[in-house]
């Protein structure tokens, strides 16, 4: 009997051990994937047919349709309407091209269409040739869903990231830099445009530049060498004039009827206190009425807060120059790329936790060819401020629900599925009476009440 009892206890112990091992395995850290192979997307249609089609928002009621043709005689014209193949309006735009040493681009077309109704599907055709596309305009009021993907590239992981982002509907996609990873190999810009066309032709993509967009000519300067940002500026123009910006490297725009103000900063344009970008940013933020615009969001490429060994300190000079402007304007969230991982900080200002500072989020994990940044420094001075960090590919979603509440979620790529690995409910700093500045018109009543 005693022997049998010992055997039974041993068997139970083995079962318990197995269950604990299974539980530990289930809870084990996610096995991070290696870089995916680059996908080169060819153009197999006639030279006059549009390729690399993408759209961007220009003001409240217009969209810019951009595309490329190999045929230089193709017209820069867009036909569009609310019913398929029933085009009730036509708009004409302009075109450009550029040379990069021995490379000569196709004809790059840009046409602004509108005025358009908000939250409406439009069907359109580019250059009076080729297939029909459709897009949906953003809503004129809250709620609005913003998808965010940084450091895209054109790999197998980029494909899964964009597929996951597209499975759940969104209104606009924001990219904090590093699009094609062409790195002077100009045909990769063409391949990237074709690669993202399926997604970028349906919803507005709003982008800012990263270091891979610079493509500066080698030193010493060579006669006839292209200027920095030649490809990026020609292919992905920004609506900078509408926000009073002198450069397409930094600009701002309103979404959801002005309830959300988005600032796109240039990490690779001058940003010191005497620069055009600094002066423009100060004017732009000063012009935001937080009673009408309860949400302020900023994007840039090189993160100001980062505990990863990759690109450590590269955003520090810009932070030192501009952080106070964002803090005093009560910017709610700042998104960055550059580091190929995900990291979210608590509300921060000047390297310290501050309930009136922005939430800083690094989302440079779109699927680039260089792979992930694994090395988070556990003893970094900013580690106590870092809430969540993980080196995995994925995308983010910011759903602004109403004037006071927004929901942030980071979706990690996990083979066929998109897994939510981090989420947070946000309260607008404009709704937080403790964070309102003296002299802020929106705070006048509350300040007087407190006095």
Short mmCIF file of C-alpha atoms in Angstrom, two decimals:
data_model
loop_
_atom_site.label_atom_id
_atom_site.label_comp_id
_atom_site.label_asym_id
_atom_site.label_seq_id
_atom_site.Cartn_x
_atom_site.Cartn_y
_atom_site.Cartn_z
CA UNK A 1 0.00 0.00 0.00
CA UNK A 2 2.79 2.36 0.93
CA UNK A 3 4.58 1.65 -2.34
CA UNK A 4 1.39 2.23 -4.34
CA UNK A 5 0.80 5.49 -2.50
CA UNK A 6 4.34 6.65 -3.30
CA UNK A 7 3.82 5.83 -6.96
CA UNK A 8 0.53 7.75 -6.95
CA UNK A 9 2.15 10.80 -5.31
CA UNK A 10 5.03 10.65 -7.77
CA UNK A 11 2.59 10.50 -10.67
CA UNK A 12 0.70 13.51 -9.32
CA UNK A 13 3.96 15.39 -8.90
CA UNK A 14 4.86 14.67 -12.51
CA UNK A 15 1.46 15.93 -13.66
CA UNK A 16 1.81 19.11 -11.61
CA UNK A 17 5.35 19.61 -12.92
CA UNK A 18 4.15 19.16 -16.48
CA UNK A 19 1.31 21.61 -15.98
CA UNK A 20 3.65 24.19 -14.47
CA UNK A 21 6.09 23.71 -17.33
CA UNK A 22 3.29 24.14 -19.86
CA UNK A 23 2.13 27.30 -18.10
CA UNK A 24 5.67 28.66 -18.04
CA UNK A 25 6.07 27.89 -21.73
CA UNK A 26 2.82 29.67 -22.51
CA UNK A 27 3.96 32.71 -20.57
CA UNK A 28 7.47 32.61 -22.04
CA UNK A 29 8.69 35.71 -23.82
CA UNK A 30 7.54 36.01 -27.42
CA UNK A 31 10.15 34.70 -29.86
CA UNK A 32 11.01 37.76 -31.94
CA UNK A 33 11.24 37.22 -35.68
CA UNK A 34 14.26 37.97 -37.87
CA UNK A 35 14.02 40.51 -40.72
CA UNK A 36 11.81 39.43 -43.59
CA UNK A 37 13.03 39.32 -47.17
CA UNK A 38 12.56 42.40 -49.35
CA UNK A 39 9.59 42.15 -51.70
CA UNK A 40 10.26 43.78 -55.06
CA UNK A 41 6.96 44.74 -56.67
CA UNK A 42 7.04 45.09 -60.44
CA UNK A 43 4.81 47.10 -62.78
CA UNK A 44 3.40 44.88 -65.53
CA UNK A 45 0.82 47.29 -67.00
CA UNK A 46 1.16 49.67 -69.96
CA UNK A 47 3.41 52.70 -69.55
CA UNK A 48 0.46 55.14 -69.48
CA UNK A 49 -1.31 53.30 -66.67
CA UNK A 50 -0.96 54.68 -63.14
CA UNK A 51 1.27 53.04 -60.58
CA UNK A 52 2.36 53.90 -57.03
CA UNK A 53 -1.02 55.53 -56.34
CA UNK A 54 -1.42 57.10 -52.91
CA UNK A 55 -3.59 59.81 -51.38
CA UNK A 56 -3.07 62.42 -48.67
CA UNK A 57 -5.28 65.00 -46.99
CA UNK A 58 -5.00 68.64 -48.01
CA UNK A 59 -7.08 70.84 -45.75
CA UNK A 60 -10.51 69.86 -44.51
CA UNK A 61 -12.21 69.12 -47.82
CA UNK A 62 -9.55 68.13 -50.33
CA UNK A 63 -7.33 65.15 -51.05
CA UNK A 64 -4.15 64.95 -53.10
CA UNK A 65 -3.91 61.97 -55.46
CA UNK A 66 -0.33 61.10 -56.41
CA UNK A 67 0.89 58.53 -58.90
CA UNK A 68 3.66 57.75 -61.39
CA UNK A 69 3.61 56.86 -65.07
CA UNK A 70 6.45 55.66 -67.26
CA UNK A 71 4.79 57.48 -70.18
CA UNK A 72 5.84 61.15 -69.92
CA UNK A 73 2.91 62.24 -72.12
CA UNK A 74 0.20 61.14 -69.68
CA UNK A 75 -2.03 63.95 -68.39
CA UNK A 76 -2.12 64.92 -64.70
CA UNK A 77 -5.88 64.57 -64.39
CA UNK A 78 -8.19 62.70 -62.01
CA UNK A 79 -11.80 61.79 -62.71
CA UNK A 80 -13.89 61.03 -59.64
CA UNK A 81 -17.39 60.53 -58.30
CA UNK A 82 -19.45 58.78 -55.63
CA UNK A 83 -20.49 55.86 -57.83
CA UNK A 84 -18.22 53.38 -59.54
CA UNK A 85 -17.46 54.34 -63.15
CA UNK A 86 -19.72 57.37 -62.83
CA UNK A 87 -17.28 60.27 -62.63
CA UNK A 88 -19.06 63.54 -62.06
CA UNK A 89 -15.99 65.71 -61.50
CA UNK A 90 -12.54 66.18 -62.99
CA UNK A 91 -9.48 67.87 -61.53
CA UNK A 92 -6.18 68.78 -63.17
CA UNK A 93 -2.90 69.08 -61.31
CA UNK A 94 0.77 69.19 -62.07
CA UNK A 95 3.71 66.83 -62.42
CA UNK A 96 7.36 66.62 -61.64
CA UNK A 97 10.34 64.32 -62.07
CA UNK A 98 13.88 64.12 -60.79
CA UNK A 99 17.27 62.64 -61.59
CA UNK A 100 19.55 60.86 -59.17
CA UNK A 101 22.85 60.42 -60.96
CA UNK A 102 22.09 57.80 -63.65
CA UNK A 103 18.50 57.22 -62.48
CA UNK A 104 15.64 59.18 -64.04
CA UNK A 105 12.22 58.97 -62.42
CA UNK A 106 8.97 58.50 -64.23
CA UNK A 107 6.45 61.31 -64.48
CA UNK A 108 5.20 61.97 -60.95
CA UNK A 109 1.65 63.38 -60.89
CA UNK A 110 -0.07 65.28 -58.09
CA UNK A 111 -3.71 66.32 -58.38
CA UNK A 112 -5.85 67.91 -55.65
CA UNK A 113 -9.48 66.84 -55.82
CA UNK A 114 -12.44 68.34 -54.02
CA UNK A 115 -14.25 69.80 -52.25
CA UNK A 116 -15.23 66.38 -50.91
CA UNK A 117 -17.81 65.33 -48.38
CA UNK A 118 -16.47 63.86 -45.12
CA UNK A 119 -16.78 60.17 -44.36
CA UNK A 120 -17.65 59.42 -47.97
CA UNK A 121 -16.38 56.84 -50.46
CA UNK A 122 -15.22 58.24 -53.80
CA UNK A 123 -14.21 56.31 -56.89
CA UNK A 124 -11.47 57.73 -59.07
CA UNK A 125 -9.29 57.11 -62.08
CA UNK A 126 -5.84 58.59 -62.69
CA UNK A 127 -4.68 59.92 -66.05
CA UNK A 128 -7.81 58.68 -67.84
CA UNK A 129 -6.23 55.22 -68.10
CA UNK A 130 -5.95 52.00 -66.17
CA UNK A 131 -8.04 50.64 -63.36
CA UNK A 132 -10.40 52.38 -60.98
CA UNK A 133 -9.48 53.13 -57.37
CA UNK A 134 -11.58 54.13 -54.39
CA UNK A 135 -10.89 56.15 -51.26
CA UNK A 136 -12.81 57.19 -48.18
CA UNK A 137 -12.49 60.67 -46.76
CA UNK A 138 -11.93 61.12 -43.00
CA UNK A 139 -14.87 62.01 -40.76
CA UNK A 140 -15.76 65.63 -39.99
CA UNK A 141 -16.15 64.97 -36.27
CA UNK A 142 -15.11 62.56 -33.56
CA UNK A 143 -14.66 59.66 -33.23
CA UNK A 144 -11.68 59.13 -35.53
CA UNK A 145 -9.29 56.20 -35.83
CA UNK A 146 -5.63 56.91 -36.62
CA UNK A 147 -3.30 54.02 -37.51
CA UNK A 148 0.42 54.52 -36.88
CA UNK A 149 3.30 52.62 -38.47
CA UNK A 150 6.95 53.68 -38.44
CA UNK A 151 10.02 52.45 -40.34
CA UNK A 152 8.09 50.54 -42.96
CA UNK A 153 10.33 49.26 -45.68
CA UNK A 154 9.00 46.62 -48.07
CA UNK A 155 9.55 43.22 -46.52
CA UNK A 156 7.41 40.23 -45.64
CA UNK A 157 6.91 41.77 -42.19
CA UNK A 158 5.86 45.08 -43.73
CA UNK A 159 3.24 43.17 -45.69
CA UNK A 160 1.87 41.52 -42.57
CA UNK A 161 1.90 44.81 -40.64
CA UNK A 162 -0.12 46.59 -43.31
CA UNK A 163 -2.44 43.60 -43.70
CA UNK A 164 -3.12 43.59 -39.95
CA UNK A 165 -3.68 47.34 -39.93
CA UNK A 166 -6.11 47.05 -42.83
CA UNK A 167 -8.22 44.27 -41.35
CA UNK A 168 -9.71 46.68 -38.84
CA UNK A 169 -10.95 49.87 -40.43
CA UNK A 170 -9.15 53.16 -39.83
CA UNK A 171 -9.55 56.69 -41.16
CA UNK A 172 -5.98 57.84 -41.69
CA UNK A 173 -2.49 56.36 -41.46
CA UNK A 174 0.40 58.32 -39.95
CA UNK A 175 4.07 57.46 -40.61
CA UNK A 176 6.83 58.97 -38.43
CA UNK A 177 9.51 58.52 -41.08
CA UNK A 178 11.52 55.88 -42.99
CA UNK A 179 9.31 54.75 -45.83
CA UNK A 180 10.99 52.89 -48.69
CA UNK A 181 14.48 52.21 -47.31
CA UNK A 182 15.74 53.01 -50.79
CA UNK A 183 19.00 54.47 -49.46
CA UNK A 184 20.01 55.97 -52.82
CA UNK A 185 18.84 52.88 -54.76
CA UNK A 186 16.08 54.78 -56.53
CA UNK A 187 14.27 51.79 -58.11
CA UNK A 188 13.37 50.80 -54.54
CA UNK A 189 11.26 53.97 -54.30
CA UNK A 190 9.27 52.71 -57.30
CA UNK A 191 8.95 49.24 -55.83
CA UNK A 192 7.80 50.69 -52.50
CA UNK A 193 5.14 52.83 -54.16
CA UNK A 194 3.72 49.78 -55.88
CA UNK A 195 4.06 47.71 -52.69
CA UNK A 196 1.91 50.06 -50.57
CA UNK A 197 -0.52 51.14 -53.32
CA UNK A 198 -3.21 48.70 -52.20
CA UNK A 199 -3.41 50.47 -48.84
CA UNK A 200 -2.24 54.00 -49.60
CA UNK A 201 -4.74 54.50 -52.42
CA UNK A 202 -7.70 53.87 -50.08
CA UNK A 203 -6.97 56.06 -47.05
CA UNK A 204 -4.89 59.20 -46.66
CA UNK A 205 -1.29 58.57 -45.63
CA UNK A 206 0.35 61.46 -43.79
CA UNK A 207 4.11 61.12 -43.48
CA UNK A 208 7.17 62.88 -42.17
CA UNK A 209 10.77 62.20 -43.08
CA UNK A 210 13.28 59.85 -41.46
CA UNK A 211 17.00 59.42 -41.91
CA UNK A 212 16.47 56.99 -44.80
CA UNK A 213 14.72 59.77 -46.74
CA UNK A 214 17.73 62.12 -46.63
CA UNK A 215 19.75 60.41 -49.39
CA UNK A 216 22.37 63.16 -49.34
CA UNK A 217 25.02 63.06 -52.04
CA UNK A 218 28.44 61.82 -50.91
CA UNK A 219 31.10 64.23 -49.71
CA UNK A 220 32.89 66.06 -51.16
CA UNK A 221 30.02 67.50 -53.24
CA UNK A 222 29.80 66.31 -56.82
CA UNK A 223 28.68 68.65 -59.60
CA UNK A 224 25.06 67.97 -60.50
CA UNK A 225 24.47 65.83 -57.42
CA UNK A 226 20.85 65.70 -56.24
CA UNK A 227 19.89 67.65 -53.11
CA UNK A 228 18.81 65.82 -49.93
CA UNK A 229 15.23 64.56 -49.90
CA UNK A 230 15.01 64.70 -53.72
CA UNK A 231 13.00 61.49 -54.05
CA UNK A 232 10.96 61.97 -50.90
CA UNK A 233 9.98 65.53 -51.77
CA UNK A 234 9.01 64.67 -55.33
CA UNK A 235 7.01 61.56 -54.46
CA UNK A 236 5.42 62.34 -51.07
CA UNK A 237 4.67 66.07 -50.96
CA UNK A 238 3.25 67.45 -47.71
CA UNK A 239 0.46 70.05 -47.42
CA UNK A 240 2.83 72.43 -45.65
CA UNK A 241 1.53 75.67 -47.16
CA UNK A 242 -1.87 75.13 -45.54
CA UNK A 243 -0.26 75.31 -42.08
CA UNK A 244 2.02 78.21 -42.91
CA UNK A 245 5.15 76.06 -42.97
CA UNK A 246 7.95 77.11 -45.35
CA UNK A 247 9.07 73.49 -45.83
CA UNK A 248 7.50 70.15 -46.67
CA UNK A 249 9.76 68.60 -44.01
CA UNK A 250 7.47 69.89 -41.25
CA UNK A 251 3.80 70.84 -41.25
CA UNK A 252 0.55 70.34 -39.38
CA UNK A 253 -3.04 69.50 -40.20
CA UNK A 254 -6.41 69.14 -38.51
CA UNK A 255 -8.50 66.00 -38.35
CA UNK A 256 -12.08 65.26 -37.28
CA UNK A 257 -13.24 68.79 -38.03
CA UNK A 258 -10.40 70.32 -36.04
CA UNK A 259 -10.92 68.24 -32.89
CA UNK A 260 -7.44 66.75 -33.43
CA UNK A 261 -4.41 68.82 -34.42
CA UNK A 262 -1.47 66.77 -35.74
CA UNK A 263 2.03 68.26 -35.89
CA UNK A 264 4.56 66.55 -38.17
CA UNK A 265 8.08 67.59 -37.16
CA UNK A 266 11.32 67.24 -39.11
CA UNK A 267 14.10 65.50 -37.22
CA UNK A 268 16.45 66.19 -40.15
CA UNK A 269 15.60 69.86 -40.72
CA UNK A 270 17.16 72.63 -38.57
CA UNK A 271 15.28 72.81 -35.26
CA UNK A 272 17.23 75.14 -32.95
CA UNK A 273 15.62 78.26 -31.48
CA UNK A 274 16.71 80.41 -34.42
CA UNK A 275 15.48 78.01 -37.11
CA UNK A 276 12.49 78.36 -39.40
CA UNK A 277 11.08 75.11 -38.00
CA UNK A 278 11.23 76.34 -34.42
CA UNK A 279 9.58 79.65 -35.26
CA UNK A 280 6.91 77.90 -37.30
CA UNK A 281 6.18 75.40 -34.50
CA UNK A 282 5.83 78.18 -31.93
CA UNK A 283 3.33 79.99 -34.18
CA UNK A 284 1.46 76.80 -35.03
CA UNK A 285 0.98 75.71 -31.43
CA UNK A 286 0.08 79.21 -30.29
CA UNK A 287 -2.73 79.24 -32.85
CA UNK A 288 -4.44 76.13 -31.46
CA UNK A 289 -7.58 76.87 -29.44
CA UNK A 290 -7.91 73.91 -27.08
CA UNK A 291 -11.61 74.65 -26.55
CA UNK A 292 -12.18 73.79 -30.21
CA UNK A 293 -9.23 71.37 -30.49
CA UNK A 294 -9.07 69.17 -27.40
CA UNK A 295 -6.39 66.84 -28.82
CA UNK A 296 -2.81 67.65 -29.83
CA UNK A 297 -0.62 64.93 -31.35
CA UNK A 298 2.97 65.23 -32.63
CA UNK A 299 5.12 62.96 -34.79
CA UNK A 300 8.87 62.98 -35.38
CA UNK A 301 11.46 60.40 -36.35
CA UNK A 302 14.33 60.25 -33.84
CA UNK A 303 12.78 59.64 -30.38
CA UNK A 304 13.39 62.10 -27.56
CA UNK A 305 12.90 59.36 -24.97
CA UNK A 306 14.48 55.97 -25.58
CA UNK A 307 15.96 53.23 -23.39
CA UNK A 308 17.12 51.10 -26.32
CA UNK A 309 20.83 50.95 -27.11
CA UNK A 310 19.95 51.64 -30.74
CA UNK A 311 20.13 55.33 -31.69
CA UNK A 312 20.72 56.28 -28.10
CA UNK A 313 20.71 60.06 -27.61
CA UNK A 314 20.13 60.93 -31.28
CA UNK A 315 16.98 62.93 -30.47
CA UNK A 316 18.47 64.74 -27.50
CA UNK A 317 19.45 67.97 -29.30
CA UNK A 318 15.96 68.34 -30.75
CA UNK A 319 14.39 67.57 -27.39
CA UNK A 320 16.50 70.25 -25.76
CA UNK A 321 15.41 72.77 -28.36
CA UNK A 322 11.71 71.99 -28.70
CA UNK A 323 10.40 69.99 -25.76
CA UNK A 324 9.29 73.06 -23.83
CA UNK A 325 7.12 74.21 -26.74
CA UNK A 326 5.27 70.90 -26.79
CA UNK A 327 4.95 70.76 -23.03
CA UNK A 328 3.57 74.29 -22.67
CA UNK A 329 1.09 73.62 -25.49
CA UNK A 330 -0.01 70.49 -23.58
CA UNK A 331 0.61 68.08 -26.45
CA UNK A 332 -1.09 64.82 -25.52
CA UNK A 333 1.01 62.21 -27.34
CA UNK A 334 4.34 62.25 -29.22
CA UNK A 335 5.06 59.38 -31.63
CA UNK A 336 8.52 58.55 -32.96
CA UNK A 337 10.19 55.90 -35.11
CA UNK A 338 13.88 55.23 -35.83
CA UNK A 339 14.32 52.58 -33.11
CA UNK A 340 13.05 49.29 -34.51
CA UNK A 341 10.98 48.31 -31.51
CA UNK A 342 8.01 49.43 -29.46
CA UNK A 343 8.30 51.49 -26.29
CA UNK A 344 5.81 53.57 -24.31
CA UNK A 345 6.70 56.04 -21.60
CA UNK A 346 4.54 57.57 -18.93
CA UNK A 347 3.74 61.28 -19.22
CA UNK A 348 7.11 63.02 -19.19
CA UNK A 349 8.75 66.43 -19.26
CA UNK A 350 12.46 67.18 -19.03
CA UNK A 351 13.42 63.61 -18.13
CA UNK A 352 10.98 63.39 -15.23
CA UNK A 353 7.48 62.04 -14.82
CA UNK A 354 5.00 64.87 -15.19
CA UNK A 355 1.21 64.42 -15.33
CA UNK A 356 0.95 67.38 -17.71
CA UNK A 357 3.57 66.15 -20.17
CA UNK A 358 2.99 64.10 -23.32
CA UNK A 359 2.95 60.33 -23.47
CA UNK A 360 5.99 59.40 -25.58
CA UNK A 361 5.65 56.34 -27.81
CA UNK A 362 8.26 54.79 -30.11
CA UNK A 363 6.71 52.79 -32.92
CA UNK A 364 9.55 52.14 -35.36
CA UNK A 365 8.54 48.51 -35.87
CA UNK A 366 6.73 48.49 -39.19
CA UNK A 367 8.80 45.76 -40.84
CA UNK A 368 12.04 47.28 -42.17
CA UNK A 369 14.84 45.24 -43.75
CA UNK A 370 17.34 45.97 -40.95
CA UNK A 371 15.54 43.92 -38.32
CA UNK A 372 14.61 44.64 -34.72
CA UNK A 373 16.43 46.55 -31.97
CA UNK A 374 16.65 44.02 -29.17
CA UNK A 375 18.86 45.69 -26.59
CA UNK A 376 16.82 47.62 -24.06
CA UNK A 377 19.05 48.91 -21.26
CA UNK A 378 17.51 47.88 -17.95
CA UNK A 379 19.70 50.31 -15.99
CA UNK A 380 19.11 53.26 -18.30
CA UNK A 381 18.36 56.49 -16.44
CA UNK A 382 14.98 56.68 -18.19
CA UNK A 383 14.02 53.06 -17.41
CA UNK A 384 11.76 54.05 -14.47
CA UNK A 385 9.71 56.16 -16.90
CA UNK A 386 9.39 53.38 -19.48
CA UNK A 387 6.12 51.52 -19.01
CA UNK A 388 6.24 48.98 -21.86
CA UNK A 389 8.97 47.95 -24.28
CA UNK A 390 9.27 45.08 -26.73
CA UNK A 391 11.31 44.36 -29.84
CA UNK A 392 8.64 43.04 -32.19
CA UNK A 393 7.05 44.16 -35.44
CA UNK A 394 3.61 45.74 -35.26
CA UNK A 395 1.42 48.82 -35.62
CA UNK A 396 -0.56 51.15 -33.37
CA UNK A 397 -4.10 52.53 -33.27
CA UNK A 398 -5.16 55.79 -31.68
CA UNK A 399 -8.93 56.02 -31.49
CA UNK A 400 -10.01 59.47 -30.36
CA UNK A 401 -13.45 58.78 -28.95
CA UNK A 402 -14.57 62.23 -27.83
CA UNK A 403 -13.22 65.54 -26.53
CA UNK A 404 -11.87 63.98 -23.35
CA UNK A 405 -11.09 60.32 -24.06
CA UNK A 406 -8.90 58.37 -26.48
CA UNK A 407 -7.76 54.74 -26.62
CA UNK A 408 -4.28 53.66 -27.66
CA UNK A 409 -3.42 50.07 -28.60
CA UNK A 410 -0.25 48.53 -29.96
CA UNK A 411 -0.81 45.43 -32.09
CA UNK A 412 2.10 43.01 -32.32
CA UNK A 413 2.45 40.94 -35.47
CA UNK A 414 2.10 37.27 -34.61
CA UNK A 415 2.09 35.30 -37.86
CA UNK A 416 -1.48 35.30 -39.17
CA UNK A 417 -2.90 37.26 -36.26
CA UNK A 418 -2.51 40.75 -34.84
CA UNK A 419 -2.21 40.60 -31.06
CA UNK A 420 -2.88 43.59 -28.79
CA UNK A 421 0.11 43.70 -26.45
CA UNK A 422 -0.24 47.18 -24.95
CA UNK A 423 -3.18 49.52 -24.51
CA UNK A 424 -4.00 52.67 -22.62
CA UNK A 425 -6.94 54.98 -22.09
CA UNK A 426 -5.92 58.63 -22.38
CA UNK A 427 -7.53 61.77 -21.01
CA UNK A 428 -6.98 64.92 -23.04
CA UNK A 429 -4.71 67.36 -21.21
CA UNK A 430 -7.09 70.11 -22.33
CA UNK A 431 -9.74 68.44 -20.16
CA UNK A 432 -7.42 68.27 -17.15
CA UNK A 433 -7.95 71.48 -15.17
CA UNK A 434 -4.74 70.91 -13.22
CA UNK A 435 -2.74 71.09 -16.46
CA UNK A 436 -4.22 74.27 -17.87
CA UNK A 437 -1.84 77.19 -18.12
CA UNK A 438 -2.59 80.59 -16.65
CA UNK A 439 -3.50 82.83 -19.53
CA UNK A 440 -5.07 79.94 -21.45
CA UNK A 441 -8.52 81.17 -22.56
CA UNK A 442 -9.93 77.69 -22.03
CA UNK A 443 -8.76 77.82 -18.43
CA UNK A 444 -10.03 81.28 -17.54
CA UNK A 445 -13.22 80.08 -15.90
CA UNK A 446 -11.58 77.32 -13.92
CA UNK A 447 -8.75 79.55 -12.75
CA UNK A 448 -11.23 82.17 -11.57
CA UNK A 449 -13.29 79.53 -9.83
CA UNK A 450 -10.23 78.27 -8.00
CA UNK A 451 -9.27 81.80 -6.94
#
